[in-house]
Each structure stands twice: as structure tokens, then as C-alpha cells.
Coordinates of C-alpha atoms in Angstrom, one line a residue:
Chain A
D180 CA -7.5 -35.7 -47.3
V181 CA -10.0 -34.0 -46.7
K182 CA -10.8 -31.6 -50.3
V183 CA -12.9 -29.0 -50.3
T184 CA -13.1 -27.8 -53.9
Q185 CA -14.4 -24.2 -55.5
S186 CA -14.9 -24.8 -58.9
S187 CA -14.3 -20.9 -60.0
R188 CA -11.2 -19.7 -58.3
Y189 CA -11.9 -15.8 -60.0
L190 CA -14.6 -14.2 -61.4
V191 CA -15.2 -10.8 -62.7
K192 CA -18.8 -10.2 -62.8
R193 CA -21.1 -6.8 -63.3
T194 CA -23.5 -4.9 -60.6
G195 CA -26.7 -6.6 -60.9
E196 CA -25.9 -9.8 -62.1
K197 CA -26.9 -13.0 -60.6
V198 CA -23.9 -14.8 -59.6
F199 CA -23.2 -18.7 -58.3
L200 CA -20.1 -20.3 -56.5
E201 CA -20.3 -23.2 -56.3
C202 CA -18.4 -25.7 -53.6
V203 CA -17.9 -29.7 -53.4
Q204 CA -16.4 -31.8 -50.7
D205 CA -15.7 -35.3 -50.8
M206 CA -16.2 -36.3 -48.0
D207 CA -19.8 -37.2 -46.8
H208 CA -19.3 -33.8 -44.4
E209 CA -22.8 -33.5 -42.7
N210 CA -22.0 -29.7 -42.4
M211 CA -21.4 -27.1 -45.1
F212 CA -19.7 -23.3 -44.7
W213 CA -19.3 -20.1 -46.8
Y214 CA -17.7 -17.3 -45.1
R215 CA -16.4 -14.2 -47.1
Q216 CA -12.8 -12.7 -45.7
D217 CA -12.1 -9.3 -46.3
P218 CA -8.9 -7.5 -44.8
G219 CA -9.3 -6.3 -41.4
L220 CA -12.3 -8.1 -40.8
G221 CA -11.4 -11.6 -40.7
L222 CA -13.5 -14.4 -41.6
R223 CA -17.8 -13.6 -41.2
L224 CA -19.9 -16.5 -41.7
I225 CA -22.9 -15.6 -44.1
Y226 CA -24.3 -19.1 -43.9
F227 CA -24.5 -22.6 -43.3
S228 CA -25.8 -25.5 -43.4
Y229 CA -25.9 -29.1 -41.4
D230 CA -28.0 -30.7 -43.8
V231 CA -29.2 -31.7 -47.0
K232 CA -31.5 -29.0 -47.6
M233 CA -31.9 -27.5 -44.6
K234 CA -29.8 -23.6 -44.0
E235 CA -28.9 -21.0 -41.5
K236 CA -28.0 -17.6 -41.8
G237 CA -24.8 -16.9 -40.3
D238 CA -23.7 -13.3 -38.9
I239 CA -23.7 -11.3 -43.0
P240 CA -26.5 -13.3 -44.6
E241 CA -28.0 -9.9 -46.4
G242 CA -27.7 -10.0 -50.2
Y243 CA -26.8 -13.5 -50.1
S244 CA -28.8 -17.3 -50.6
V245 CA -27.5 -20.7 -50.6
S246 CA -28.9 -24.0 -51.8
R247 CA -27.8 -27.2 -50.9
E248 CA -29.5 -30.3 -52.2
K249 CA -27.1 -32.9 -52.4
K250 CA -24.8 -33.2 -49.3
E251 CA -21.8 -33.0 -51.5
R252 CA -22.4 -29.4 -52.9
F253 CA -23.3 -25.8 -51.6
S254 CA -24.0 -23.1 -53.2
L255 CA -23.8 -19.5 -52.3
I256 CA -26.3 -16.9 -54.4
L257 CA -25.7 -13.1 -54.9
E258 CA -28.9 -12.9 -56.1
S259 CA -27.9 -9.5 -57.6
A260 CA -24.6 -8.4 -57.2
S261 CA -23.4 -5.2 -55.9
T262 CA -19.4 -3.4 -55.5
N263 CA -19.5 -4.4 -51.7
Q264 CA -19.4 -8.0 -52.8
T265 CA -16.1 -7.7 -53.8
S266 CA -14.2 -10.5 -51.7
M267 CA -12.6 -13.3 -51.1
Y268 CA -15.2 -15.8 -50.5
L269 CA -14.4 -19.5 -48.6
C270 CA -16.8 -22.7 -48.6
A271 CA -15.5 -25.1 -45.7
S272 CA -17.3 -28.5 -44.8
S273 CA -16.9 -30.1 -41.2
L274 CA -17.9 -33.9 -40.8
F275 CA -19.7 -32.9 -37.4
S276 CA -20.8 -30.1 -35.0
G277 CA -19.0 -31.9 -31.9
A278 CA -16.7 -29.8 -29.8
G279 CA -13.4 -31.2 -31.8
N280 CA -14.7 -31.4 -34.9
T281 CA -12.7 -29.3 -37.8
I282 CA -13.6 -27.5 -40.7
Y283 CA -11.9 -28.0 -43.3
F284 CA -11.5 -24.7 -46.1
G285 CA -11.5 -24.9 -49.9
E286 CA -8.6 -22.4 -51.6
G287 CA -11.4 -19.5 -52.4
S288 CA -13.4 -17.8 -55.2
W289 CA -11.8 -14.2 -55.9
L290 CA -14.8 -12.2 -56.7
T291 CA -14.8 -8.6 -58.2
V292 CA -17.9 -6.7 -58.6
V293 CA -17.2 -3.8 -61.0
Chain B
E674 CA -20.8 -12.5 -27.7
D675 CA -18.1 -14.7 -28.8
Q676 CA -14.9 -11.9 -29.4
V677 CA -11.7 -13.5 -30.3
T678 CA -8.8 -10.7 -30.9
Q679 CA -5.2 -11.3 -32.3
S680 CA -2.3 -9.6 -31.8
P681 CA -0.1 -8.1 -32.9
E682 CA -1.6 -7.7 -36.2
A683 CA 1.9 -7.9 -38.2
L684 CA 5.4 -9.1 -37.1
R685 CA 8.7 -9.3 -39.1
L686 CA 11.0 -11.4 -37.8
Q687 CA 14.8 -12.6 -38.8
E688 CA 15.3 -16.2 -39.4
G689 CA 16.0 -18.1 -36.3
E690 CA 14.5 -15.2 -34.0
S691 CA 11.6 -17.1 -31.9
S692 CA 8.6 -14.6 -31.0
S693 CA 4.7 -15.5 -29.7
L694 CA 1.1 -14.9 -31.4
N695 CA -1.6 -13.7 -28.8
C696 CA -5.0 -14.4 -29.1
S697 CA -7.7 -13.5 -26.6
Y698 CA -10.9 -14.5 -26.5
T699 CA -14.5 -14.3 -25.1
V700 CA -17.1 -16.7 -25.2
S701 CA -20.1 -18.3 -23.4
G702 CA -18.2 -21.4 -23.0
L703 CA -15.2 -22.7 -25.0
R704 CA -15.4 -26.0 -26.8
G705 CA -12.1 -25.6 -28.9
L706 CA -9.6 -23.1 -29.7
F707 CA -8.7 -23.5 -34.0
W708 CA -5.5 -22.5 -35.3
Y709 CA -5.0 -22.0 -38.9
R710 CA -2.4 -20.9 -41.1
Q711 CA -3.3 -19.2 -44.3
D712 CA -0.5 -18.3 -47.5
P713 CA -1.6 -15.3 -49.4
G714 CA -4.1 -15.9 -51.9
K715 CA -5.3 -19.4 -50.9
G716 CA -7.9 -21.0 -47.7
P717 CA -6.4 -21.7 -44.4
E718 CA -5.2 -25.1 -43.1
F719 CA -5.9 -26.2 -40.3
L720 CA -3.0 -26.4 -37.8
F721 CA -4.1 -26.8 -34.1
T722 CA -7.3 -27.6 -31.4
L723 CA -7.5 -26.8 -27.8
Y724 CA -9.7 -27.5 -25.7
S725 CA -8.8 -27.1 -22.3
A726 CA -6.5 -24.6 -20.1
G727 CA -3.2 -25.9 -20.1
E728 CA -3.1 -27.9 -22.8
E729 CA -0.2 -27.0 -25.6
K730 CA 0.0 -29.1 -29.1
E731 CA 3.3 -28.8 -31.2
K732 CA 4.0 -29.3 -35.1
E733 CA 7.3 -28.8 -36.0
R734 CA 8.2 -25.0 -34.9
L735 CA 5.2 -24.3 -33.6
K736 CA 3.3 -24.5 -31.0
A737 CA 0.2 -23.6 -29.3
T738 CA -0.9 -23.5 -25.7
L739 CA -4.5 -22.4 -23.9
T740 CA -5.5 -20.2 -21.1
K741 CA -8.9 -20.0 -19.9
K742 CA -8.8 -15.9 -21.6
E743 CA -6.0 -16.5 -24.2
S744 CA -3.5 -18.7 -26.4
F745 CA -0.4 -18.4 -27.9
L746 CA 0.9 -19.7 -30.8
H747 CA 4.5 -20.1 -30.4
I748 CA 7.4 -19.9 -33.4
T749 CA 10.7 -21.3 -32.6
A750 CA 13.3 -20.4 -34.5
P751 CA 11.6 -19.5 -37.7
K752 CA 12.2 -20.0 -41.2
P753 CA 11.1 -18.0 -44.4
E754 CA 8.8 -20.8 -45.1
D755 CA 6.7 -20.2 -41.6
S756 CA 5.5 -16.9 -43.5
A757 CA 1.9 -16.9 -43.5
T758 CA -1.2 -15.6 -41.6
Y759 CA -2.1 -16.8 -38.6
L760 CA -5.6 -17.1 -37.6
C761 CA -7.1 -18.1 -33.8
A762 CA -10.7 -19.3 -33.9
V763 CA -13.1 -20.3 -31.3
R764 CA -16.4 -22.5 -31.1
S765 CA -18.5 -21.9 -28.1
T766 CA -21.3 -23.8 -26.2
D767 CA -23.9 -21.7 -28.0
S768 CA -22.6 -21.2 -31.2
W769 CA -23.8 -25.0 -32.8
G770 CA -20.8 -26.0 -35.1
K771 CA -19.6 -22.2 -36.4
L772 CA -16.5 -20.4 -36.0
Q773 CA -15.6 -17.4 -34.9
F774 CA -12.2 -15.9 -35.9
G775 CA -9.8 -13.5 -35.2
A776 CA -8.5 -11.1 -37.8
G777 CA -5.4 -12.9 -38.0
T778 CA -1.8 -12.1 -37.0
Q779 CA 0.5 -12.0 -40.5
V780 CA 3.4 -13.4 -40.2
V781 CA 7.3 -12.3 -42.4
V782 CA 10.0 -13.9 -41.6
T783 CA 12.9 -12.9 -44.0
P784 CA 16.7 -14.9 -44.5

């Protein structure tokens, strides 16, 4: 089974703090993604990566950055957390970019910024 | 721009009362339509992928169908354990490997 692990399930951070969300996948997948999920807005793509050290902006990259130093690990960074970044963050991975390729999700990280 | 609209937003069913969820989409070229199930506080769990109009897939009480403009997720004789939010997503020809998600349909099945 594919396993995508998000190290922190629940976090509370203060405004202005630097926040790291870590994600690891164990299936040697090429592609990794960070989404955020908010009520009524669905899942929105923040950043994705198709290879080590490669990254591409998604639909809502402002206020975020990412790091992928190893194939299995993809980190989301909030440089200076703000209250409007309170959300559920979902990491995902897929083997490749082909038509039928399935994206698998982690359990999510609930971030509250106060 | 790819668009995915799910309806209804919420659905309350009695156990055994069959119903259907709708996912309407607009894409430049469809490379796959995906259905996920999401339980409260958890990440989405993959259910099905459909590729072309006329295709159908089944899993237990769930059956997904696809036309050129929409997909339906039919829930037959649902049980309380089918309560979840069901998400629809599309991958288009110009979206690389990304998925565009709808807002989801929250389904509650009561005994």
C-alpha cells in the first residue's frame, strides 16, 4: 500500500512564526503535491514537485515555499504565518504524470495560526 | 480554465435509500476523472478513475459513470458507514499531473 505520512497532525502557531510541514512517501513516487482544504472551497493546489529539487507553483502559492531535497520528502514552508493560513494541509504523491496515474493523499495537517 | 462543480452540496439519506451525486466538469481535454471519499479529519481516499464517456466502475455499493460533461456517483442501498464527503477531480491534457477538485458532496446516511 502507498503510504504518505505527514509528521504533524495538529499545530498551533503564532502570527509571524516560520512553519514547516513535513511529508514523506514510501513508494518512490516522482511527483509530490501540497494542497490546502477549506470549507466550501475544496482542495486548492499550493505547490508541486516532479523531481528532486524541482518545484512548480500551483494555484495559490503566495505566502508559501517548498523544499524537496530528497525524492521521498516534500516540505511546505510558511515563511511568516498569518491567520488566513489557518487551514487543513494535505500532502499527496503520484508515481508519474501519466493520464491514469493516481494521486494518493496523507492524513492531513491541521494548522491554526493565532 | 478547468472547472469542476459538484451537486448537491449535502445529502441526507435513510439507510437503504439509493441516490446519485453529480460532478459536472469543463476541461480542455479530459485525461481522467477521479472520485475520492473523505472521512472527517482525514485525507481523501481514492475510489475510482474514469477515462472516457460511457465508462463505468463499481465498488461495493458505489458505481461511477462518465459522460462527456459530467460524472455520477450512484450509491445503492447505502449504509451508515457510507457517510463521508465525496470529492470529484479532473486531470486535463494541459494540467500536467495535477488534479482540479470540486468542493465535494457531504453524504450522511442515517439508520
